[in-house]
Amino acid sequence: MYVPYLLTNDSAVANGNLPKFADTMYRDSEDDLWLVPTAEMAITNMHRNEILPAGSLPISYVAHTPSFRRERAAAGRDTRGMKRVHQFEKVELYKFVEPDDSPDALDDLLEQVKKLCTLLNLPYRIVQLCSGDLGFQSSKSFDVEVWAAGSQEWLEVSTCSNCVDFQARRASIRYRDESSGKPKFVHTFKWFWNGFA
């Protein structure tokens, strides 16, 4: 899908990027718009303030976008070349699921990434992030790293995250439960593949 590259302040707050990551995002202060650091920000807001019909979940979206970020890092070897850039390409898969399907959805995303690495013949490893390394929105995340022979190191190329109902609560995204008929918050998942990989 094609998503906007400029988003409103409200969109960034609903997604969880603001206020925490304001210093790593590019902003057009005159129009009060933000350049997307990730397509996830736009996709989350597609269903903002919405109650999805019963039986409509899961919903999956895929987007390919340039992403814009201010990289804040100390000078040195790890800041040169393509490791620290202000614009890069990403492919992202974003899912809305019912809470009961949440654990399986993350496992499914990880399996897709493993298959992709295997198809591309890339040596890879999966690293579960500790709570101190988790994104603001995420309750559980896994980084996928591939071996870069040229620099003799493992490089992160993908992250799979379960955001549970954090983004849904901020963006007021609910679904109508089939058994009770009452609205409940969805769970959201994000998976990206860095275009520099």
Tab-separated table of C-alpha atoms in Angstrom, residues 112-123:
chain	number	residue	atom	x	y	z
A	112	GLN	CA	7.726	-15.496	7.789
A	113	VAL	CA	11.006	-13.705	8.503
A	114	LYS	CA	12.849	-17.001	8.954
A	115	LYS	CA	11.489	-18.243	5.615
A	116	LEU	CA	12.579	-15.025	3.906
A	117	CYS	CA	16.120	-15.304	5.291
A	118	THR	CA	16.279	-18.953	4.241
A	119	LEU	CA	15.000	-18.181	0.721
A	120	LEU	CA	17.611	-15.437	0.381
A	121	ASN	CA	20.282	-17.805	1.713
A	122	LEU	CA	21.211	-15.357	4.489
A	123	PRO	CA	22.832	-16.583	7.703
